[in-house]
PDB file of C-alpha atoms in Angstrom:
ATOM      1  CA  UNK Q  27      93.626  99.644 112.863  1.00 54.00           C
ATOM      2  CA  UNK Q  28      94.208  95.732 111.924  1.00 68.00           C
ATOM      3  CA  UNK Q  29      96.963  95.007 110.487  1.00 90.00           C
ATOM      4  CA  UNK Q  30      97.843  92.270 107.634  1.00 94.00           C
ATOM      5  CA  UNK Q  31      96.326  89.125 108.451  1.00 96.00           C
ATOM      6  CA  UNK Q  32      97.532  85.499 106.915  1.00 97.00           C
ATOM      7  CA  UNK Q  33      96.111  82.104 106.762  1.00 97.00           C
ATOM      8  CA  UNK Q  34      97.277  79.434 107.584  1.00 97.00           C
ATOM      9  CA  UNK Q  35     100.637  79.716 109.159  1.00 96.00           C
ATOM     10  CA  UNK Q  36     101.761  76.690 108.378  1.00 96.00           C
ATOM     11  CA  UNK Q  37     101.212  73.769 105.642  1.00 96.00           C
ATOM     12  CA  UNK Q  38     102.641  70.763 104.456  1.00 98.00           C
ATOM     13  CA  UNK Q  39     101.450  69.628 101.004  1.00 98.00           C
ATOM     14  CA  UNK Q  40     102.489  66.983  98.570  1.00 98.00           C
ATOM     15  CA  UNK Q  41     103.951  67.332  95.000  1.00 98.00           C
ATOM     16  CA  UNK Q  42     100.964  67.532  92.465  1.00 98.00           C
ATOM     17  CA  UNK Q  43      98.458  68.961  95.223  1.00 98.00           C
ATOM     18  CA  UNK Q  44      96.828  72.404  95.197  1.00 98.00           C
ATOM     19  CA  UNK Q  45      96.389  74.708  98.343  1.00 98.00           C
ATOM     20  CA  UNK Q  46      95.082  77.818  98.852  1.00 98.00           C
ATOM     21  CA  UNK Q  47      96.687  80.765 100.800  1.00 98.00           C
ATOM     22  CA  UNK Q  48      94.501  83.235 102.294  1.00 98.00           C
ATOM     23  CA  UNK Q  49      95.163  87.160 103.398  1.00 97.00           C
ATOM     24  CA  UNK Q  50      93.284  89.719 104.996  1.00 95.00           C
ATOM     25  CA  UNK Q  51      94.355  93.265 104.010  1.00 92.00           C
ATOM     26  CA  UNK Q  52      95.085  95.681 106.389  1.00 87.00           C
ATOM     27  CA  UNK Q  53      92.027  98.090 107.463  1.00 84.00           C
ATOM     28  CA  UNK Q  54      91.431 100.826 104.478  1.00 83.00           C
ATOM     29  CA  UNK Q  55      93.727  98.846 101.735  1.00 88.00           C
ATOM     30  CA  UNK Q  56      92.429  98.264  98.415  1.00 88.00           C
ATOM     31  CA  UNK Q  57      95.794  96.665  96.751  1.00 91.00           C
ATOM     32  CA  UNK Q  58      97.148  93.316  97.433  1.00 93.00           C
ATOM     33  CA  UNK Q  59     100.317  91.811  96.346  1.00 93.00           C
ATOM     34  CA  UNK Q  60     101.716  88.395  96.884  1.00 96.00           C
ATOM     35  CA  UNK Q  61     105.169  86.960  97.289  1.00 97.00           C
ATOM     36  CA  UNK Q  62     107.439  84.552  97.839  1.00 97.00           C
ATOM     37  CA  UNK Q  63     110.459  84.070  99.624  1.00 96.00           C
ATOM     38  CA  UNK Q  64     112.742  80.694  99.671  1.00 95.00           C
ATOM     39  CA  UNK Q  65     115.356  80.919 102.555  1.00 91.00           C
ATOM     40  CA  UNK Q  66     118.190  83.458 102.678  1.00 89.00           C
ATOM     41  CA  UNK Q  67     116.477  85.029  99.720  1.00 93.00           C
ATOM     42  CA  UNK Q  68     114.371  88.375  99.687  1.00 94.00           C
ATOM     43  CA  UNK Q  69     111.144  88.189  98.866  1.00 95.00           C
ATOM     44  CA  UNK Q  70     109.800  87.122  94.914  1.00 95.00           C
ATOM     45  CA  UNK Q  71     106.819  89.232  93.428  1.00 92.00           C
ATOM     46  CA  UNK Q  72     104.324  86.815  92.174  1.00 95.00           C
ATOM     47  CA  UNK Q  73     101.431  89.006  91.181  1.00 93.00           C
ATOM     48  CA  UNK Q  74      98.941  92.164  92.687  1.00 91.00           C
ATOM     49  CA  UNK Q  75      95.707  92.472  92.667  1.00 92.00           C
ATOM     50  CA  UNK Q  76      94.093  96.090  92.788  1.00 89.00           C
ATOM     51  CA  UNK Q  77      89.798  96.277  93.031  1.00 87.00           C
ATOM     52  CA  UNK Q  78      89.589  92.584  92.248  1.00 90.00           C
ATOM     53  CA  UNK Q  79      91.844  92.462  88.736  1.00 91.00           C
ATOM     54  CA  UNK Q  80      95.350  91.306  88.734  1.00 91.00           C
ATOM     55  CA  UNK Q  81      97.550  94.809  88.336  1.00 86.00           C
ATOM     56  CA  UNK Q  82     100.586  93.423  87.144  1.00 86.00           C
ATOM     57  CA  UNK Q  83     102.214  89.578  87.468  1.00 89.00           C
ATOM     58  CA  UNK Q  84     105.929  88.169  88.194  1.00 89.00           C
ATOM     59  CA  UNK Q  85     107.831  85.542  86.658  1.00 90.00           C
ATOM     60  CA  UNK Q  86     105.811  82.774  88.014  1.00 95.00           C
ATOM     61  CA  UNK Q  87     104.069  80.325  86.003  1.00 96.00           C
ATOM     62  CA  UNK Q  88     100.432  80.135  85.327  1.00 96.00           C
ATOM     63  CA  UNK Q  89      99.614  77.650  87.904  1.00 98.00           C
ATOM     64  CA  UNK Q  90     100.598  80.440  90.620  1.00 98.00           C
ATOM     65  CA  UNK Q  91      96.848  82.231  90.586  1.00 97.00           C
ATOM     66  CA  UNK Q  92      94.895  84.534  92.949  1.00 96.00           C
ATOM     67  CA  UNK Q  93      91.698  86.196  93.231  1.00 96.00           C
ATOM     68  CA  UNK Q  94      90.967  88.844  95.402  1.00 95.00           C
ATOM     69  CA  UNK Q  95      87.180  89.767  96.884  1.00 93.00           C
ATOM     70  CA  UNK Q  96      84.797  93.083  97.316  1.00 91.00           C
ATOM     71  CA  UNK Q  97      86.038  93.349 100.584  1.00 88.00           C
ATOM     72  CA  UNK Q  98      89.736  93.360  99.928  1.00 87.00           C
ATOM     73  CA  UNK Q  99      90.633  89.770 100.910  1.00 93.00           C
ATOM     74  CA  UNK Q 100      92.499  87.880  98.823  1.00 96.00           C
ATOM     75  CA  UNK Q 101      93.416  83.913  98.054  1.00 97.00           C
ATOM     76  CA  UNK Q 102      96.815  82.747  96.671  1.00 98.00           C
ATOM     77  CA  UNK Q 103      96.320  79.845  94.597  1.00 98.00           C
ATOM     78  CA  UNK Q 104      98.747  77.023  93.573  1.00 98.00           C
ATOM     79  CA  UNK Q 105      98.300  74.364  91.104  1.00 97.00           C
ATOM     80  CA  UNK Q 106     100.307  70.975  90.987  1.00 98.00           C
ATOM     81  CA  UNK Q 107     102.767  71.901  93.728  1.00 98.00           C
ATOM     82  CA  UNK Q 108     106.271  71.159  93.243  1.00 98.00           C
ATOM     83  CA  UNK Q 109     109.268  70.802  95.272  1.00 97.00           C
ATOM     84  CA  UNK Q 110     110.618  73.882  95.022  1.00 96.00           C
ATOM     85  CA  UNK Q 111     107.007  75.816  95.705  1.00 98.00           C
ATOM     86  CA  UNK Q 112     108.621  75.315  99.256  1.00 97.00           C
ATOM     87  CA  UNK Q 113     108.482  78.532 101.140  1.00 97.00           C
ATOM     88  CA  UNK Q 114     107.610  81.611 102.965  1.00 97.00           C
ATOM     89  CA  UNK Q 115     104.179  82.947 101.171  1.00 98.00           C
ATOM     90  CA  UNK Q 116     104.008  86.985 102.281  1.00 97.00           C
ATOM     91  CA  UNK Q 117     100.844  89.038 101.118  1.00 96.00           C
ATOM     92  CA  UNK Q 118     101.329  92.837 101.691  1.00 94.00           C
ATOM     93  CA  UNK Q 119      98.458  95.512 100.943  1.00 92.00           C
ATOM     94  CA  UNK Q 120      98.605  98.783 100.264  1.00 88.00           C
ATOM     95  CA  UNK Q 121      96.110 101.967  99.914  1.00 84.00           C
ATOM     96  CA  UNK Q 122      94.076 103.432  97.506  1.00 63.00           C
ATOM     97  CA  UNK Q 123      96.041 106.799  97.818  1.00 50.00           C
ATOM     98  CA  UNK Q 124      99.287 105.584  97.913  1.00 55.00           C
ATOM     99  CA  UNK Q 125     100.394 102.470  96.245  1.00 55.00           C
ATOM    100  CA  UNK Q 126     103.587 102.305  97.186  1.00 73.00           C
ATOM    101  CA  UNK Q 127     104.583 101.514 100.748  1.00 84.00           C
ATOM    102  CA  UNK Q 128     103.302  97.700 101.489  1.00 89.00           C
ATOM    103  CA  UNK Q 129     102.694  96.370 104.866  1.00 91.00           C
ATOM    104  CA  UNK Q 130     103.550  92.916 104.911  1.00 95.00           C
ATOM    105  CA  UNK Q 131     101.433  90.350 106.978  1.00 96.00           C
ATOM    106  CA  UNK Q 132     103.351  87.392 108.589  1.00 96.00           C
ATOM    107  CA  UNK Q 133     103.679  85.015 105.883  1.00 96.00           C
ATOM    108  CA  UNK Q 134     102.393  80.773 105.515  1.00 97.00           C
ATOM    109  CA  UNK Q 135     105.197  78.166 105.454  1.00 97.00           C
ATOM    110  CA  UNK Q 136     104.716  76.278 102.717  1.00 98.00           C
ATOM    111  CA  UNK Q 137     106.501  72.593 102.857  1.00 97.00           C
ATOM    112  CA  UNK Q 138     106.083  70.377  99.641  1.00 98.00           C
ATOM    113  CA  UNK Q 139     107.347  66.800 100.246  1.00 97.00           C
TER     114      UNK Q 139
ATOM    115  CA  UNK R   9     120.690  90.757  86.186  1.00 60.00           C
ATOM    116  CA  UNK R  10     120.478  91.597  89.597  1.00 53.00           C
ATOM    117  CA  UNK R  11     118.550  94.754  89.693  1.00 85.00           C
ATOM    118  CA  UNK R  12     119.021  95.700  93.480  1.00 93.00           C
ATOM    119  CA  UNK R  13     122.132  94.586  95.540  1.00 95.00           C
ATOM    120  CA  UNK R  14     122.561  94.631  99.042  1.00 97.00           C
ATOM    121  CA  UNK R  15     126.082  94.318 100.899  1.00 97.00           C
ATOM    122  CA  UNK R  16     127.449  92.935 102.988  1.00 97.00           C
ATOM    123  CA  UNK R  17     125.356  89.680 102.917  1.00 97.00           C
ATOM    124  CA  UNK R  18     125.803  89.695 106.658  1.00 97.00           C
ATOM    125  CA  UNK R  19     127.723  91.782 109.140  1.00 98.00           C
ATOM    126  CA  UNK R  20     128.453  91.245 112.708  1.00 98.00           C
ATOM    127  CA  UNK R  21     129.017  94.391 114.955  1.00 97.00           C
ATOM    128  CA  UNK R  22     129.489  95.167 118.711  1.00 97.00           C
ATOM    129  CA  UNK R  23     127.047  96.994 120.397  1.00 97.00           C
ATOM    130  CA  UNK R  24     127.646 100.695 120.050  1.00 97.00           C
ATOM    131  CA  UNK R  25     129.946  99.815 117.115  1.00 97.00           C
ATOM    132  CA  UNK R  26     127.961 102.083 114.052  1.00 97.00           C
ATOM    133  CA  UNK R  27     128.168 101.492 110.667  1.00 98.00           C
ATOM    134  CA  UNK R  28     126.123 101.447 107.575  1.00 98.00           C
ATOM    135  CA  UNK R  29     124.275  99.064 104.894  1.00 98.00           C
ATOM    136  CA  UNK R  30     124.344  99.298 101.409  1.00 98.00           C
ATOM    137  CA  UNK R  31     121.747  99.130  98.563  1.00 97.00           C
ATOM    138  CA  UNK R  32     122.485  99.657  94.928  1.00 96.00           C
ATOM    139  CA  UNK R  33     119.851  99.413  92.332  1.00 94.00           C
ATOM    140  CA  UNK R  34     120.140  99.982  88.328  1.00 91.00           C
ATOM    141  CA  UNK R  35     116.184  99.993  87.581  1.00 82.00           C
ATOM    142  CA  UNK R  36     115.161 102.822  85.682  1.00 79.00           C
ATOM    143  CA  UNK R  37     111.663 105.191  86.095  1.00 80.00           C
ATOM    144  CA  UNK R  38     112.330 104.162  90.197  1.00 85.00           C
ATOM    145  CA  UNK R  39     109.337 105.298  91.758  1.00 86.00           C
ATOM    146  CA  UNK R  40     110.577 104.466  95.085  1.00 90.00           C
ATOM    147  CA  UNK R  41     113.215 102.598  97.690  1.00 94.00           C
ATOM    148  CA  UNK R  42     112.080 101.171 100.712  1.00 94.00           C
ATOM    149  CA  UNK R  43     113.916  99.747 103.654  1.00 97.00           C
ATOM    150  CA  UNK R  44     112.330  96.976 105.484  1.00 97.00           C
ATOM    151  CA  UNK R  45     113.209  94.534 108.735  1.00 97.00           C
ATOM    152  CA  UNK R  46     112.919  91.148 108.899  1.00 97.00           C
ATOM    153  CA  UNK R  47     112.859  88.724 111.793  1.00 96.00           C
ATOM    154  CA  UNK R  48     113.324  84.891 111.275  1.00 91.00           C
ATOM    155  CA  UNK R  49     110.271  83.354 110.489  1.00 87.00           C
ATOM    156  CA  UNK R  50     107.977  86.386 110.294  1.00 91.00           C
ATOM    157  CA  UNK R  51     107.122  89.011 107.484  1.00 94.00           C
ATOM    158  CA  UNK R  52     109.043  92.149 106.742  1.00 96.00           C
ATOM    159  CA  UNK R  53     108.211  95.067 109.181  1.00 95.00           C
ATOM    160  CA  UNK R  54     107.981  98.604 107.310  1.00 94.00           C
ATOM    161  CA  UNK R  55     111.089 101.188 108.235  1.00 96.00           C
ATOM    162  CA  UNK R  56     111.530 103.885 105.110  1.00 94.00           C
ATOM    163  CA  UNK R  57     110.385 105.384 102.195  1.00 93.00           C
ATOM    164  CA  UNK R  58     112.360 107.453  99.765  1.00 94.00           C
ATOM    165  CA  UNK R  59     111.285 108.892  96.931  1.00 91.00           C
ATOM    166  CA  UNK R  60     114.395 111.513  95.620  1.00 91.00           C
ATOM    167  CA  UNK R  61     117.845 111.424  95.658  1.00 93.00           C
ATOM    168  CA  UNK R  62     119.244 113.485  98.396  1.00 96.00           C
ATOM    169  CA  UNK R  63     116.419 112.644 100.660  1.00 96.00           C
ATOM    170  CA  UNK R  64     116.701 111.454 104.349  1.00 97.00           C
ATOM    171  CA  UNK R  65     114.564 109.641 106.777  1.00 97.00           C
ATOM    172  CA  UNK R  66     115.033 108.882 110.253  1.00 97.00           C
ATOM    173  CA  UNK R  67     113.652 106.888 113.193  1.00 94.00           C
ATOM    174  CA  UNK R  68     115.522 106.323 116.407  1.00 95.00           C
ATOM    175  CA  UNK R  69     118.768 104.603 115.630  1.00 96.00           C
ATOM    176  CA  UNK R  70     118.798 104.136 112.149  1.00 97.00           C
ATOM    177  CA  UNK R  71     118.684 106.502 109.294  1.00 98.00           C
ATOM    178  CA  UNK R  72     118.251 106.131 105.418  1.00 98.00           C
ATOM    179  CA  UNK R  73     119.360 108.180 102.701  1.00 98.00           C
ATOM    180  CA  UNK R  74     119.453 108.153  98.603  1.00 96.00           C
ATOM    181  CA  UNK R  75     121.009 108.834  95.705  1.00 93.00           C
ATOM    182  CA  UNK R  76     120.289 108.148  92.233  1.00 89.00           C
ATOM    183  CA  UNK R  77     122.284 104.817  92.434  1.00 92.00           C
ATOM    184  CA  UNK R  78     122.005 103.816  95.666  1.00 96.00           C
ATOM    185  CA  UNK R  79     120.767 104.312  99.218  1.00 97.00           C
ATOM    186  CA  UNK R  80     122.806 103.377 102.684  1.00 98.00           C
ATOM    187  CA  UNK R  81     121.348 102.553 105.805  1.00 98.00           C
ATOM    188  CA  UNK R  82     123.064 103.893 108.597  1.00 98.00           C
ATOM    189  CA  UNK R  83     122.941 102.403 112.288  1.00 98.00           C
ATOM    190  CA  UNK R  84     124.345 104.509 115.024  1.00 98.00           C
ATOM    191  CA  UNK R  85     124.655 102.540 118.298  1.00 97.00           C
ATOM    192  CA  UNK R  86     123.359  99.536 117.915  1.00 97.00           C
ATOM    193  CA  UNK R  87     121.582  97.279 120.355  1.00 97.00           C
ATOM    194  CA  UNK R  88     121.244  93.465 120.023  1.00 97.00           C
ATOM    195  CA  UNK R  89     117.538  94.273 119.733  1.00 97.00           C
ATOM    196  CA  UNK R  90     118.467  95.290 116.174  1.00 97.00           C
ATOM    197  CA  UNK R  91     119.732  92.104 114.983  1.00 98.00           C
ATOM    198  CA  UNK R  92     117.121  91.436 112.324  1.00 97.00           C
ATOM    199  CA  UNK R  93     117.741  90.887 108.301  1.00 97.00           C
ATOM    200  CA  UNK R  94     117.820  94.083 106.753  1.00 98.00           C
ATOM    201  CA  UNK R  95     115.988  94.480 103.003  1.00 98.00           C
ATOM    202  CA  UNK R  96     115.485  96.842 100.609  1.00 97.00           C
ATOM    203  CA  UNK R  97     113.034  97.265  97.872  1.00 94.00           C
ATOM    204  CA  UNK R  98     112.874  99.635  94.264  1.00 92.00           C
ATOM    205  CA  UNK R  99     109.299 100.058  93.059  1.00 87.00           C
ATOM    206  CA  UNK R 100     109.515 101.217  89.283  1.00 81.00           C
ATOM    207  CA  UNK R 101     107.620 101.125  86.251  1.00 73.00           C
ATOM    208  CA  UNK R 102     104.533 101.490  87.945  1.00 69.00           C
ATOM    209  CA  UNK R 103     104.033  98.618  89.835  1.00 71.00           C
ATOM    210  CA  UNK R 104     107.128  96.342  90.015  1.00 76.00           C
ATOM    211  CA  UNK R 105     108.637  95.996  93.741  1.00 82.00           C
ATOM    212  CA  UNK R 106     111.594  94.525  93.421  1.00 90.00           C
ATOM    213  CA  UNK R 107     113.818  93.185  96.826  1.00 94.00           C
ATOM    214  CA  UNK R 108     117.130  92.586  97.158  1.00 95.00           C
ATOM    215  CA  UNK R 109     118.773  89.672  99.140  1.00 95.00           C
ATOM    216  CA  UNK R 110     119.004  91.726 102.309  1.00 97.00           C
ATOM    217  CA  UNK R 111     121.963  92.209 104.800  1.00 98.00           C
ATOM    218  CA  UNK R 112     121.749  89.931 107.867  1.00 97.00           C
ATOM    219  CA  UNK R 113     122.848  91.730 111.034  1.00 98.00           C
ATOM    220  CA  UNK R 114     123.822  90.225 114.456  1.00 98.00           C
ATOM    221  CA  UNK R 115     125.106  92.765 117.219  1.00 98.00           C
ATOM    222  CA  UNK R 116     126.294  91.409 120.330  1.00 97.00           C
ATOM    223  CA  UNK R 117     126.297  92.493 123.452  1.00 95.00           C
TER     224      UNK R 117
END
């Protein structure tokens, strides 16, 4: 069974660019949340995405958008990046049966400068 | 208004020395609590699920338990292997996972 997959690991952006965040759900998943995490913090819910609709959305700003595919993947979207979009970007997935427990993949480092 | 609270924010033990994490939530409709571990630099690793107050779950040396306003992680001999950040999550109202700061723990040898 794969597990969570994340891409890249790492990126270092400017303020005002866009990047793109990419996950791979784990084998069987249908659901797909994403968060983030600034340091010493716990994770942030940003949004989920369940059979390609977003399923429910955090306190994060419009520019913070996603998408998510027929085969489960999904992409993390951000939109004039600011400083404090700094982080650790974690996508979990869950199944069709069970929504609840996530399985987290490893995260991208996001750096804004 | 914090809606999950972990404590300590960090604790140092011995190894061998047990003792126990806390995590107290005020969400309503909770759905469930999970306990997670985190290493630096890497995303959270599953460990628990509970779903009812008075429940229990177990796996080697730690075990997690609930009530209706909080759950405790308990660590019974620690290694340093288990020196990891320590978080827990409330799912409720149908979709919204909510984490708490986590408790950072370092056990020496």
């Amino acid at each position: 069974e794969t597990g969570v997959t994340q891409s890249p690991t790492h990126l270092i952006k400017t303020r005002g660019q866009q990047v793109t965040l990419r996950c791979s759900s784990q084998s069987g998943h249908n659901t797909v949340s994403w968060y983030q995490q600034a340091l010493g913090q716990g994770p942030q819910f940003i949004f989920q995405y369940y059979r390609e609709e977003e399923n429910g959305r955090g306190n994060f700003p419009p520019r913070f958008s996603g998408l998510q595919f027929p085969n489960y993947s999904s992409e993390l979207n951000v939109n004039a990046l600011e400083l404090d979009d700094s982080a650790l970007y974690l996508c979990a997935s869950s199944s069709q049966v069970s929504t609840d427990t996530q399985y987290f993949g490893p995260g991208t480092r996001l750096t804004v400068l | 208004e914090d809606q999950v609270t972990q404590s300590p924010e960090a604790l140092r033990l011995q190894e061998g020395e047990s003792s126990s994490l806390n995590c107290s939530y005020t969400v309503s409709g909770l759905r469930g609590l999970f306990w997670y571990r985190q290493d630096p630099g890497k995303g959270p690793e599953f460990l628990f699920t509970l779903y009812s107050a008075g429940e229990e779950k177990e796996k080697e040396r730690l075990k997690a338990t609930l009530t209706k306003k909080e759950s405790f992680l308990h660590i019974t001999a620690p290694k340093p292997e288990d020196s990891a950040t320590y978080l827990c999550a409330v799912l409720y109202n149908f979709n919204k996972f909510y984490f708490g700061s986590g408790t950072k723990l370092n056990v020496k040898p």
